[in-house]
């Protein structure tokens, strides 16, 4: 029989899991790009990858402390944003889409190739970079929590660190888009020419937005690798599409939307995947194998993206007047 | 044959691998009847995932060669059997290191083929057991000899391969570009049309066992039909709703994701061969050119000429170009824009299907994500040539195809797509409208 309690408990764990936090932060970065500025960044996986590898490589290869390693990842993503932005921000929106998706793939291929194996670990990726981060943990050793949320001190430390970053990023975003700067950015989304006519340098504003969202992405990459190891195959374009699904679910031009979208997305996905897997085991779905059940989640995410964009483009929390899709 | 033997193994290896797969299947079937004579299979019943391979010297199998497989805290040893084959079961997906014990090889023989420059231990290779659950690894063994193909031969061979690849890429790119030109949609699900062609050829040619000259036309008709369904069921209603181009593009991304994994649900993660893909015996000419290559290029050229004729000389082709140029003006001058778009979608579906079939012979093999593997190269080709221009897409595709193949002379082959994508970004920096594009489109 299906153990419903286990399914619910697994789904409930996703509410505060570091993966949820990482996706929420990456989606928030994408909200800055896509929701507020109207930039079609399809390379968020690349920003996350640079954050993750920047952190891991500077810890393992250079032996840097945690703060320097995080800054290195952030720096790498700023450089990446500049490289992407300089050729494309003057062009029409879909050029940026093609270039960012291509650039993210370039980054992934560079980290996957055998040529840089001593530094990147090629397809096997990297591990063993968590020592410095674990040493900063103020929580004494032991197991804490209640209900489904019982973790050891490292797992709690990762969760606290991850969600604090999400909270800080959300506060920054909220302040930014209440400021004059944010109004200019939203103006660019609505009508670039009008903003240009007011004497603003649209190009620079877009570049700043690309950098801010990219930095959020790279920090999300750091959170993402704390409970697991860095493996290049995690950063395929599918990752970016998942983040888009989260963003569209929550509402593209909102601050809380991406965060709550990420929680809803992961709770539903965990519950549904668990349910299908169990249902296959107990023979409710005789036409599916276990492997096929695992693929069903991608099909559902794809369908969800289509249906949300067609029927509720503003997402759950979005305001219909503030649609991200203007052109 | 001498030429064929000195041909670099990078492109031929998959074909041989495919032959091994087929032969392995036959062998497995035979073994299930007879008692397993050679002790060359370890733990296949115990574990779900498999690493297998073949050890041979100049097409003669080598028996009794020792191999050890390590990874994920698991370790196993195996000897190649009388037919040179070996297979081990492994407990989980992941990365394993396969080491061939060179002590067990005959005198003066060594593992010669390396996967990367400066690899000091070619007898030890890393493999990944991925989605498909099984991996094949073959060691290329020779008398300490190295690959000695001259640079000129290599360049010619790469150019030729690049031309072949570029032509099949062009088939996909022209469809993508025509759809973009007439409807403004950057269709990320185009890759799934490409895969569909390969899958249908596999279904009719291999599963139903129809002769290939019948299976391919059926696959093409179905692909063209899928193009029509794409437009009729999804894009036309969305255009009617007045949906913006960017939301449509995101819808196409969702569609691509859903359809791609739907394919995987049906066909699994394996790569399977179309009939005739493993024919290497018919090598002719200068650099081990096979009949499949010749036929593939011939078909591409004929079809591309046909598309060119259609666009330049026929009424409906001219109408298509008119709609690409300016849909409102075209509609005002009495062109049935919806009809043109419908025809473009049918064409795009058929061309993408053909491209998928040829791509299946080029790689070689049909797999659930084969179209997605070349999607970005297709976009690179379209952008390079100029978004929305059919002939630009052709030129762009040829350049991208040759670039990808030629770049393997300089950079490791696992990075060969990087070069094309870097060029894409550089082109946008210098000439964003592409080679044949016009400036007003990019604003």
XYZ file of C-alpha atoms in Angstrom:
770
model
C 0.000 0.000 0.000
C 1.053 3.565 -0.434
C 2.606 5.150 2.626
C 0.818 8.516 2.415
C 2.445 9.835 5.542
C 5.899 9.321 4.035
C 4.827 11.079 0.831
C 3.499 14.087 2.751
C 6.519 14.143 5.002
C 8.918 14.081 2.031
C 6.932 16.862 0.367
C 6.930 18.901 3.577
C 10.718 18.623 3.787
C 10.986 20.445 0.468
C 9.445 23.587 2.035
C 12.717 24.485 3.747
C 15.190 22.389 1.747
C 18.355 24.133 0.511
C 17.489 23.115 -3.046
C 14.233 25.046 -2.767
C 16.189 28.028 -1.428
C 18.687 27.801 -4.302
C 15.940 27.676 -6.925
C 14.097 30.521 -5.178
C 17.195 32.726 -5.286
C 17.958 31.816 -8.894
C 14.336 32.563 -9.793
C 14.571 35.889 -7.968
C 17.587 36.738 -10.110
C 15.578 35.803 -13.152
C 12.707 37.979 -11.882
C 15.128 40.915 -11.893
C 16.160 40.070 -15.459
C 12.934 38.937 -17.009
C 10.135 40.144 -14.770
C 11.323 43.650 -13.994
C 13.664 44.507 -16.876
C 12.278 42.338 -19.659
C 15.641 40.695 -20.398
C 15.272 37.164 -21.717
C 18.056 35.418 -19.887
C 18.073 31.721 -20.723
C 21.492 31.182 -19.213
C 20.675 31.294 -15.514
C 22.127 27.757 -15.261
C 25.437 29.269 -16.437
C 25.392 31.902 -13.688
C 24.625 29.206 -11.110
C 27.400 27.057 -12.486
C 29.913 29.884 -12.223
C 28.898 30.510 -8.613
C 29.148 26.826 -7.786
C 32.441 26.166 -9.545
C 33.870 29.521 -8.491
C 33.241 28.554 -4.881
C 34.458 24.961 -5.229
C 37.549 25.689 -7.322
C 38.770 28.619 -5.250
C 38.363 26.512 -2.116
C 39.998 23.374 -3.490
C 42.610 24.719 -5.885
C 43.519 28.067 -4.305
C 42.674 27.121 -0.711
C 40.766 30.359 -0.136
C 38.518 30.985 2.889
C 34.735 30.767 2.466
C 34.033 34.491 2.058
C 36.721 34.855 -0.623
C 35.438 31.762 -2.411
C 31.888 33.129 -2.503
C 33.182 36.484 -3.750
C 35.162 34.707 -6.448
C 32.013 32.996 -7.696
C 30.167 36.322 -7.636
C 33.024 37.994 -9.506
C 32.996 35.286 -12.157
C 29.286 35.834 -12.726
C 29.764 39.599 -13.046
C 32.381 39.032 -15.742
C 30.016 36.571 -17.423
C 27.199 39.143 -17.342
C 29.478 41.732 -18.957
C 30.527 39.311 -21.691
C 26.903 38.436 -22.400
C 25.577 41.941 -22.117
C 28.044 43.931 -24.203
C 27.162 42.320 -27.555
C 23.458 41.700 -26.996
C 21.806 44.307 -24.804
C 21.507 46.699 -27.731
C 19.718 44.086 -29.815
C 16.183 42.763 -29.807
C 15.142 40.573 -26.875
C 15.366 37.180 -28.568
C 19.031 37.697 -29.475
C 19.831 37.822 -25.781
C 17.852 34.594 -25.342
C 19.882 32.739 -27.961
C 23.196 34.135 -26.770
C 22.572 33.416 -23.096
C 21.451 29.844 -23.738
C 24.518 29.321 -25.940
C 26.843 30.896 -23.385
C 25.484 28.728 -20.582
C 26.137 25.671 -22.736
C 29.675 26.890 -23.476
C 30.307 27.212 -19.754
C 28.908 23.735 -19.148
C 31.004 22.198 -21.932
C 34.120 23.919 -20.617
C 33.538 22.479 -17.166
C 32.708 19.042 -18.600
C 35.636 18.626 -20.991
C 38.508 16.371 -20.000
C 41.034 19.068 -20.904
C 40.738 20.900 -17.565
C 40.217 17.787 -15.498
C 42.771 18.612 -12.749
C 40.870 21.798 -11.883
C 37.268 21.050 -12.803
C 37.113 17.304 -12.251
C 35.475 17.098 -15.720
C 32.287 14.997 -15.817
C 32.824 13.715 -12.269
C 32.738 17.225 -10.844
C 34.184 18.263 -7.512
C 33.621 17.503 -3.878
C 35.336 18.064 -0.560
C 34.937 21.870 -0.520
C 32.518 21.979 2.404
C 35.047 21.895 5.247
C 35.461 25.657 5.548
C 31.733 26.258 5.423
C 31.035 23.553 8.024
C 33.717 25.026 10.305
C 31.788 28.309 10.441
C 28.761 26.479 11.803
C 27.789 27.945 15.211
C 25.278 25.159 15.928
C 26.612 22.495 18.321
C 26.691 18.937 17.110
C 23.440 17.026 17.356
C 20.058 16.425 15.770
C 17.357 19.046 15.999
C 13.844 19.630 14.787
C 10.336 18.221 14.932
C 7.891 16.445 12.683
C 9.360 15.822 9.228
C 12.039 18.476 9.736
C 14.697 16.672 11.738
C 18.247 17.362 10.601
C 21.765 17.369 11.973
C 23.724 20.545 12.678
C 25.254 20.808 9.168
C 21.917 20.398 7.406
C 20.380 23.109 9.613
C 23.371 25.375 8.979
C 22.946 24.975 5.208
C 19.238 25.740 5.478
C 19.751 28.799 7.692
C 22.517 30.128 5.428
C 20.512 29.474 2.250
C 17.260 31.013 3.379
C 19.067 34.010 4.958
C 20.625 34.722 1.568
C 17.190 34.428 -0.036
C 15.719 36.830 2.533
C 18.507 39.383 2.069
C 18.227 39.163 -1.714
C 14.458 39.600 -1.507
C 14.858 42.677 0.715
C 17.416 44.188 -1.674
C 15.172 43.500 -4.659
C 12.139 44.978 -2.908
C 14.072 48.155 -1.979
C 15.612 48.439 -5.431
C 12.313 48.311 -7.251
C 10.777 50.904 -4.975
C 13.636 53.279 -5.738
C 13.940 55.641 -8.716
C 16.387 53.171 -10.223
C 13.716 50.469 -10.134
C 11.200 52.749 -11.814
C 13.605 53.391 -14.657
C 14.151 49.630 -14.995
C 10.404 48.949 -15.139
C 10.110 51.802 -17.613
C 12.628 50.057 -19.845
C 10.501 46.932 -19.719
C 7.392 48.851 -20.733
C 8.866 51.152 -23.337
C 12.555 51.384 -23.970
C 12.262 54.312 -26.361
C 10.274 56.393 -23.909
C 12.946 55.918 -21.247
C 15.625 56.780 -23.770
C 13.725 59.907 -24.657
C 13.930 60.918 -20.980
C 17.700 60.940 -21.310
C 18.412 57.663 -19.488
C 21.150 55.382 -20.706
C 19.050 52.261 -21.263
C 22.071 50.139 -22.063
C 23.730 50.778 -18.704
C 20.549 50.189 -16.743
C 20.030 46.877 -18.522
C 23.633 45.914 -17.820
C 23.222 46.707 -14.124
C 20.080 44.586 -14.014
C 21.839 41.719 -15.786
C 24.672 41.864 -13.240
C 22.377 41.971 -10.192
C 20.274 39.026 -11.366
C 23.425 37.143 -12.332
C 24.930 37.674 -8.877
C 21.744 36.263 -7.339
C 22.122 33.327 -9.706
C 25.711 32.672 -8.666
C 24.817 32.851 -4.958
C 22.038 30.380 -5.698
C 24.706 28.174 -7.257
C 26.670 28.293 -3.984
C 23.600 27.283 -1.951
C 22.802 24.578 -4.481
C 26.119 22.748 -3.997
C 26.233 22.840 -0.193
C 24.051 19.739 0.283
C 25.535 17.869 -2.712
C 28.632 17.829 -4.908
C 29.278 19.918 -8.024
C 28.451 17.879 -11.113
C 28.348 19.583 -14.535
C 25.380 17.548 -15.748
C 23.204 19.306 -13.156
C 23.542 22.548 -15.105
C 21.915 21.682 -18.395
C 19.420 23.997 -20.034
C 16.683 22.033 -18.280
C 17.777 23.708 -15.042
C 17.082 27.126 -16.540
C 13.698 25.930 -17.776
C 12.803 24.677 -14.291
C 13.671 28.095 -12.900
C 11.482 29.711 -15.554
C 8.636 27.409 -14.548
C 9.062 28.555 -10.930
C 9.212 32.200 -11.915
C 6.134 31.989 -14.128
C 4.279 30.028 -11.464
C 4.901 32.626 -8.776
C 4.651 35.697 -10.954
C 7.483 37.165 -12.967
C 7.338 40.786 -11.833
C 7.065 40.139 -8.093
C 9.536 39.754 -5.236
C 7.737 37.069 -3.229
C 6.456 35.218 -6.298
C 9.708 33.427 -7.179
C 10.245 32.373 -3.557
C 6.757 31.017 -2.956
C 6.757 29.667 -6.510
C 9.867 27.653 -5.678
C 8.297 26.247 -2.505
C 5.072 25.285 -4.307
C 7.025 23.857 -7.248
C 9.237 21.609 -5.126
C 6.495 20.484 -2.751
C 4.240 19.541 -5.662
C 7.070 17.950 -7.626
C 8.273 15.911 -4.648
C 4.771 14.797 -3.775
C 3.885 13.936 -7.329
C 7.142 12.112 -8.140
C 6.866 10.173 -4.895
C 3.248 9.331 -5.571
C 3.884 8.131 -9.124
C 6.897 6.080 -8.054
C 4.895 4.383 -5.285
C 1.876 3.933 -7.533
C 4.085 2.161 -10.062
C 5.506 -0.047 -7.300
C 2.105 -1.149 -6.070
C 0.937 -1.729 -9.630
C -1.616 1.055 -10.070
C 0.041 2.192 -13.297
C 0.931 -1.056 -15.072
C 1.895 0.730 -18.288
C 4.711 2.682 -16.616
C 8.120 1.519 -15.457
C 9.959 3.215 -12.630
C 12.338 4.977 -14.997
C 9.420 6.272 -17.042
C 7.770 7.540 -13.875
C 10.891 9.630 -13.255
C 10.557 11.218 -16.696
C 6.968 12.175 -16.078
C 8.070 15.093 -13.916
C 9.817 16.775 -16.849
C 6.730 16.345 -18.999
C 4.615 17.933 -16.280
C 7.012 20.865 -15.873
C 6.913 21.433 -19.634
C 3.134 21.330 -19.709
C 2.961 23.609 -16.665
C 5.137 26.209 -18.422
C 2.872 26.131 -21.472
C -0.382 26.296 -19.541
C 0.732 29.092 -17.211
C 1.976 31.249 -20.076
C -1.191 30.664 -22.073
C -3.801 30.924 -19.323
C -2.259 32.832 -16.424
C 0.767 34.755 -17.680
C 0.948 36.913 -14.548
C 1.464 33.845 -12.321
C -0.113 33.285 -8.904
C 0.945 36.548 -7.299
C 1.431 38.761 -10.309
C -0.612 41.772 -11.238
C -2.231 41.479 -14.627
C -1.394 45.114 -15.370
C 2.278 44.396 -14.819
C 2.733 41.690 -17.395
C 6.278 40.875 -18.167
C 5.400 40.178 -21.757
C 5.157 43.485 -23.454
C 6.721 43.020 -26.817
C 41.038 -0.116 -47.297
C 44.420 1.240 -46.260
C 42.917 4.680 -46.243
C 39.976 3.506 -44.240
C 42.249 1.996 -41.653
C 44.308 5.133 -41.221
C 41.218 7.247 -40.850
C 41.029 8.864 -37.424
C 38.839 6.799 -35.216
C 36.801 9.585 -33.693
C 34.051 9.406 -36.250
C 34.327 5.786 -37.022
C 34.362 4.663 -33.448
C 30.626 5.138 -32.922
C 29.931 3.064 -36.004
C 32.095 0.272 -34.796
C 30.461 0.674 -31.441
C 27.101 0.318 -33.098
C 28.267 -2.829 -34.815
C 29.399 -4.115 -31.456
C 26.009 -3.287 -29.974
C 24.219 -5.222 -32.686
C 26.670 -8.087 -32.521
C 26.375 -8.022 -28.750
C 22.628 -8.350 -29.035
C 23.005 -11.350 -31.312
C 25.621 -12.805 -28.999
C 23.374 -12.294 -25.999
C 20.550 -14.078 -27.779
C 22.834 -16.962 -28.716
C 24.206 -17.227 -25.237
C 20.803 -17.409 -23.712
C 20.261 -20.604 -25.691
C 23.705 -22.161 -25.343
C 25.563 -22.297 -22.061
C 27.705 -19.192 -21.449
C 30.997 -20.654 -22.674
C 33.375 -17.777 -22.023
C 33.673 -16.308 -18.552
C 33.367 -12.804 -19.889
C 30.207 -11.662 -18.152
C 30.257 -10.784 -14.486
C 27.296 -9.758 -12.378
C 24.913 -9.033 -15.248
C 22.073 -10.822 -13.486
C 22.841 -9.225 -10.188
C 22.850 -5.587 -11.268
C 20.679 -3.474 -13.537
C 23.411 -1.375 -15.094
C 26.022 -2.589 -17.499
C 29.413 -1.688 -18.899
C 30.557 -3.772 -21.815
C 33.069 -3.745 -24.611
C 35.203 -5.524 -27.092
C 38.956 -6.043 -27.184
C 40.310 -6.670 -30.620
C 43.516 -6.323 -32.569
C 43.195 -5.584 -36.293
C 39.620 -6.885 -36.318
C 40.678 -10.139 -34.614
C 39.245 -10.631 -31.120
C 41.695 -10.973 -28.243
C 40.747 -13.447 -25.537
C 41.876 -13.520 -21.950
C 42.657 -9.822 -21.617
C 42.168 -8.697 -18.038
C 40.132 -5.598 -17.232
C 39.212 -4.072 -13.921
C 36.308 -1.729 -13.353
C 36.284 0.621 -10.366
C 33.950 3.342 -9.231
C 31.287 4.334 -6.752
C 32.957 2.169 -4.135
C 32.474 -0.859 -6.365
C 35.170 -2.919 -8.002
C 35.094 -5.903 -10.335
C 37.457 -7.767 -12.644
C 36.668 -9.476 -15.901
C 38.478 -11.211 -18.749
C 37.539 -10.871 -22.374
C 36.001 -14.036 -23.756
C 36.871 -16.070 -26.813
C 35.083 -13.537 -29.004
C 36.934 -10.657 -27.357
C 33.851 -9.426 -25.564
C 33.356 -8.622 -21.944
C 30.514 -7.228 -19.889
C 30.049 -6.449 -16.235
C 27.028 -5.480 -14.206
C 27.400 -2.448 -11.972
C 25.149 -1.497 -9.071
C 24.287 2.076 -10.010
C 24.547 4.831 -12.583
C 27.654 6.929 -12.299
C 31.256 7.182 -13.313
C 33.570 4.215 -13.493
C 37.182 3.761 -14.452
C 37.932 0.841 -16.730
C 41.570 -0.267 -16.700
C 42.942 -2.717 -19.224
C 45.779 -4.758 -17.820
C 48.465 -4.387 -20.478
C 50.415 -7.301 -18.964
C 47.754 -9.639 -20.290
C 48.119 -8.402 -23.866
C 50.402 -10.270 -26.302
C 54.055 -9.126 -26.649
C 54.608 -5.769 -28.364
C 50.966 -4.830 -28.290
C 49.578 -1.831 -26.476
C 46.502 0.317 -26.216
C 47.159 3.035 -28.763
C 44.061 5.115 -29.198
C 43.855 7.945 -26.714
C 40.817 10.042 -26.042
C 42.787 13.201 -25.383
C 46.159 14.712 -26.136
C 48.922 13.833 -23.739
C 47.004 11.048 -22.079
C 49.762 8.934 -20.530
C 47.581 5.990 -19.617
C 45.418 5.111 -22.606
C 44.742 1.733 -21.026
C 42.699 3.408 -18.305
C 39.540 5.181 -19.343
C 36.640 6.833 -17.564
C 33.099 5.929 -18.541
C 29.765 7.149 -17.331
C 26.756 4.919 -16.991
C 23.982 7.383 -17.701
C 20.270 7.436 -18.329
C 20.357 4.438 -20.630
C 21.788 2.238 -17.908
C 24.512 0.765 -20.050
C 27.750 1.936 -21.604
C 30.043 0.455 -24.191
C 33.791 1.025 -24.052
C 36.189 -0.345 -26.626
C 39.948 -0.142 -26.453
C 41.814 0.303 -29.696
C 44.826 -1.871 -29.675
C 47.690 -1.916 -32.107
C 51.391 -2.552 -32.367
C 52.419 0.587 -30.595
C 51.609 2.423 -33.813
C 50.094 5.885 -33.759
C 47.616 7.547 -35.989
C 49.652 8.862 -38.896
C 47.126 10.504 -41.161
C 48.715 13.584 -42.710
C 47.406 16.995 -41.766
C 46.104 17.654 -45.276
C 44.161 14.394 -45.277
C 42.757 15.241 -41.889
C 41.705 18.705 -43.021
C 40.081 17.302 -46.162
C 38.296 14.644 -44.195
C 37.077 17.156 -41.627
C 35.931 19.519 -44.372
C 34.032 16.720 -46.009
C 32.414 15.667 -42.751
C 31.674 19.286 -42.000
C 30.010 19.734 -45.376
C 27.872 16.676 -44.741
C 26.957 17.872 -41.258
C 26.369 21.421 -42.475
C 23.984 20.235 -45.186
C 21.839 18.262 -42.779
C 21.962 21.149 -40.336
C 20.771 23.398 -43.144
C 17.649 21.300 -43.618
C 16.719 21.892 -39.992
C 17.837 25.522 -40.037
C 15.806 26.506 -43.112
C 12.607 25.248 -41.507
C 13.382 27.095 -38.304
C 14.227 30.238 -40.213
C 11.099 30.127 -42.391
C 8.889 29.719 -39.342
C 10.679 32.596 -37.679
C 10.395 34.723 -40.788
C 6.681 34.177 -41.320
C 5.441 34.082 -37.714
C 8.217 35.645 -35.635
C 8.395 32.556 -33.441
C 11.783 31.363 -32.159
C 10.677 27.776 -31.987
C 12.705 25.857 -29.415
C 10.528 22.797 -30.050
C 11.985 22.549 -33.558
C 14.489 20.079 -32.117
C 11.633 17.725 -31.341
C 10.549 17.807 -34.988
C 14.081 16.738 -35.892
C 14.009 13.899 -33.373
C 10.559 12.862 -34.619
C 11.947 12.155 -38.105
C 14.627 9.889 -36.685
C 12.188 8.141 -34.371
C 9.667 7.482 -37.130
C 12.361 6.098 -39.438
C 13.402 3.845 -36.566
C 9.814 2.793 -35.911
C 9.047 1.860 -39.506
C 12.514 0.784 -40.604
C 13.646 -1.231 -37.590
C 10.664 -2.020 -35.396
C 8.180 -2.757 -38.200
C 10.995 -3.940 -40.454
C 9.890 -2.110 -43.595
C 12.573 -1.596 -46.258
C 14.377 1.678 -45.687
C 13.337 3.205 -49.028
C 9.749 2.876 -47.819
C 10.349 3.702 -44.154
C 12.022 7.056 -44.855
C 9.223 8.490 -47.040
C 6.645 7.380 -44.465
C 8.687 9.065 -41.728
C 8.903 12.243 -43.838
C 5.170 12.342 -44.487
C 4.478 11.880 -40.777
C 7.008 14.616 -39.932
C 5.359 17.004 -42.331
C 2.045 16.020 -40.774
C 3.426 16.809 -37.324
C 4.464 20.220 -38.601
C 0.883 20.795 -39.740
C -0.497 19.599 -36.390
C 1.927 21.888 -34.563
C 0.497 24.881 -36.351
C -3.146 23.838 -36.393
C -3.369 22.651 -32.794
C -1.152 25.130 -30.987
C 0.389 28.047 -32.814
C -2.551 29.146 -34.920
C -4.904 29.369 -31.904
C -2.209 31.263 -29.997
C -1.748 33.696 -32.888
C -5.525 34.175 -32.911
C -5.375 35.088 -29.227
C -2.886 37.762 -30.181
C -0.176 36.295 -27.992
C 3.131 38.135 -27.983
C 6.258 36.655 -29.500
C 8.124 36.202 -26.234
C 5.315 34.308 -24.467
C 5.067 32.129 -27.593
C 8.781 31.436 -27.388
C 8.399 30.373 -23.750
C 5.458 28.152 -24.722
C 7.733 26.516 -27.294
C 10.307 25.875 -24.565
C 7.683 24.190 -22.416
C 6.537 22.179 -25.414
C 10.097 21.147 -26.178
C 10.665 19.937 -22.615
C 7.375 18.018 -22.463
C 7.730 16.369 -25.875
C 11.386 15.470 -25.389
C 10.705 13.553 -22.209
C 7.591 12.044 -23.765
C 9.903 10.577 -26.410
C 12.155 9.275 -23.686
C 9.190 7.634 -21.986
C 8.382 5.794 -25.176
C 11.803 4.876 -26.528
C 13.972 4.924 -23.409
C 17.423 6.385 -23.125
C 19.182 4.048 -25.535
C 20.689 4.961 -28.863
C 19.449 2.663 -31.603
C 20.607 2.254 -35.168
C 18.699 2.716 -38.389
C 19.101 -0.018 -41.021
C 22.311 0.445 -42.983
C 23.914 2.807 -40.472
C 26.583 0.261 -39.642
C 27.701 -0.304 -43.230
C 31.357 0.536 -43.185
C 32.364 -2.091 -45.719
C 31.336 0.049 -48.676
C 34.127 2.532 -48.140
C 35.111 4.223 -51.365
C 37.281 7.075 -52.469
C 39.892 9.135 -50.772
C 39.073 9.163 -47.110
C 36.854 6.258 -46.246
C 33.730 7.830 -47.531
C 30.744 5.540 -47.204
C 27.659 5.180 -49.361
C 25.579 6.506 -46.499
C 27.623 9.717 -46.511
C 27.281 10.084 -50.263
C 23.553 9.390 -50.216
C 23.058 11.755 -47.293
C 24.827 14.611 -49.043
C 23.105 13.899 -52.338
C 19.666 13.966 -50.730
C 20.475 17.167 -48.836
C 21.656 18.959 -51.941
C 18.666 17.886 -54.031
C 16.186 18.868 -51.321
C 17.910 22.200 -50.706
C 17.826 22.953 -54.440
C 14.144 22.058 -54.385
C 13.513 24.466 -51.526
C 15.436 27.154 -53.370
C 13.350 26.606 -56.495
C 10.162 26.680 -54.439
C 11.069 29.971 -52.774
C 12.347 31.736 -55.874
C 10.196 30.439 -58.720
C 6.794 29.282 -57.504
C 3.903 31.614 -56.694
C 3.441 30.232 -53.215
C 7.186 30.460 -52.583
C 7.176 34.107 -53.559
C 4.178 34.592 -51.294
C 6.170 32.996 -48.484
C 8.989 35.453 -48.959
C 6.493 38.279 -49.079
C 4.976 37.198 -45.766
C 8.486 36.911 -44.290
C 9.189 40.448 -45.389
C 6.029 42.066 -44.125
C 2.960 40.050 -43.133
C 0.547 42.992 -43.056
C 1.558 44.215 -46.482
C 1.369 40.658 -47.822
C -2.125 40.241 -46.394
C -3.154 43.600 -47.853
C -2.010 42.535 -51.297
C -4.286 39.506 -51.219
C -1.980 36.777 -49.968
C -3.650 34.264 -47.677
C -1.175 34.598 -44.812
C -2.621 31.719 -42.801
C -2.283 29.412 -45.773
C 1.329 30.437 -46.318
C 2.112 29.845 -42.661
C 0.462 26.443 -42.837
C 2.580 25.491 -45.823
C 5.694 26.780 -44.098
C 4.961 24.632 -41.051
C 4.393 21.528 -43.181
C 7.669 22.227 -44.984
C 9.494 22.901 -41.750
C 8.213 19.635 -40.301
C 9.234 17.626 -43.355
C 12.666 19.249 -43.638
C 13.306 18.814 -39.931
C 12.257 15.159 -40.183
C 14.649 14.596 -43.073
C 17.375 16.367 -41.168
C 16.681 14.063 -38.221
C 16.999 10.945 -40.359
C 20.276 12.135 -41.893
C 21.517 13.199 -38.460
C 20.709 9.693 -37.240
C 23.022 8.310 -39.933
C 25.706 10.903 -39.273
C 26.001 10.580 -35.467
C 25.104 7.627 -35.858
C 21.999 6.431 -34.033
C 18.528 7.529 -32.991
C 17.987 8.728 -29.460
C 15.322 10.694 -27.638
C 17.359 13.913 -27.392
C 19.204 13.792 -30.735
C 17.420 16.890 -32.029
C 18.053 18.845 -28.864
C 21.773 18.133 -29.255
C 21.869 20.194 -32.451
C 19.210 22.756 -31.525
C 21.715 25.372 -30.437
C 23.850 24.763 -33.514
C 20.721 25.228 -35.613
C 20.008 28.501 -33.854
C 23.645 29.484 -34.332
C 23.301 28.740 -38.054
C 20.080 30.737 -38.363
C 21.471 33.698 -36.443
C 24.746 33.610 -38.322
C 22.958 33.639 -41.656
C 20.454 36.257 -40.605
C 17.257 35.506 -38.671
C 14.355 34.783 -40.985
C 16.284 34.433 -44.241
C 16.177 30.952 -45.790
C 19.363 31.280 -47.818
C 21.152 32.845 -44.898
C 20.242 29.770 -42.869
C 21.811 27.586 -45.559
C 25.068 29.532 -45.557
C 25.086 29.745 -41.781
C 24.533 26.012 -41.441
C 27.373 25.167 -43.822
C 29.732 27.462 -41.938
C 28.682 26.092 -38.563
C 28.950 22.485 -39.773
C 32.450 22.913 -41.165
C 33.553 24.949 -38.189
C 32.417 22.279 -35.746
C 34.262 19.561 -37.626
C 37.405 21.558 -38.407
C 37.714 22.809 -34.858
C 38.368 19.240 -33.694
C 41.793 19.509 -35.347
C 42.751 22.107 -32.747
C 40.538 21.631 -29.724
C 39.499 18.373 -28.004
C 36.468 16.831 -29.653
C 34.383 17.047 -26.491
C 34.551 20.821 -26.899
C 33.770 20.961 -30.609
C 30.419 22.701 -30.152
C 32.060 25.450 -28.104
C 33.748 26.918 -31.183
C 30.477 27.303 -33.067
C 28.728 28.893 -30.117
C 31.607 31.322 -29.520
C 31.428 32.322 -33.193
C 27.711 32.940 -32.738
C 28.406 35.426 -29.956
C 31.240 37.087 -31.886
C 29.053 37.492 -34.975
C 26.410 39.234 -32.914
C 29.103 41.591 -31.688
C 30.248 42.543 -35.182
C 27.302 41.985 -37.462
C 24.159 41.320 -35.459
C 21.915 41.061 -38.496
C 23.901 38.047 -39.715
C 25.377 37.446 -43.135
C 22.271 37.961 -45.264
C 20.042 39.715 -42.747
C 18.980 43.312 -42.998
C 19.632 45.850 -40.334
C 16.050 46.916 -39.607
C 15.171 43.496 -38.265
C 17.363 43.680 -35.212
C 16.156 46.886 -33.519
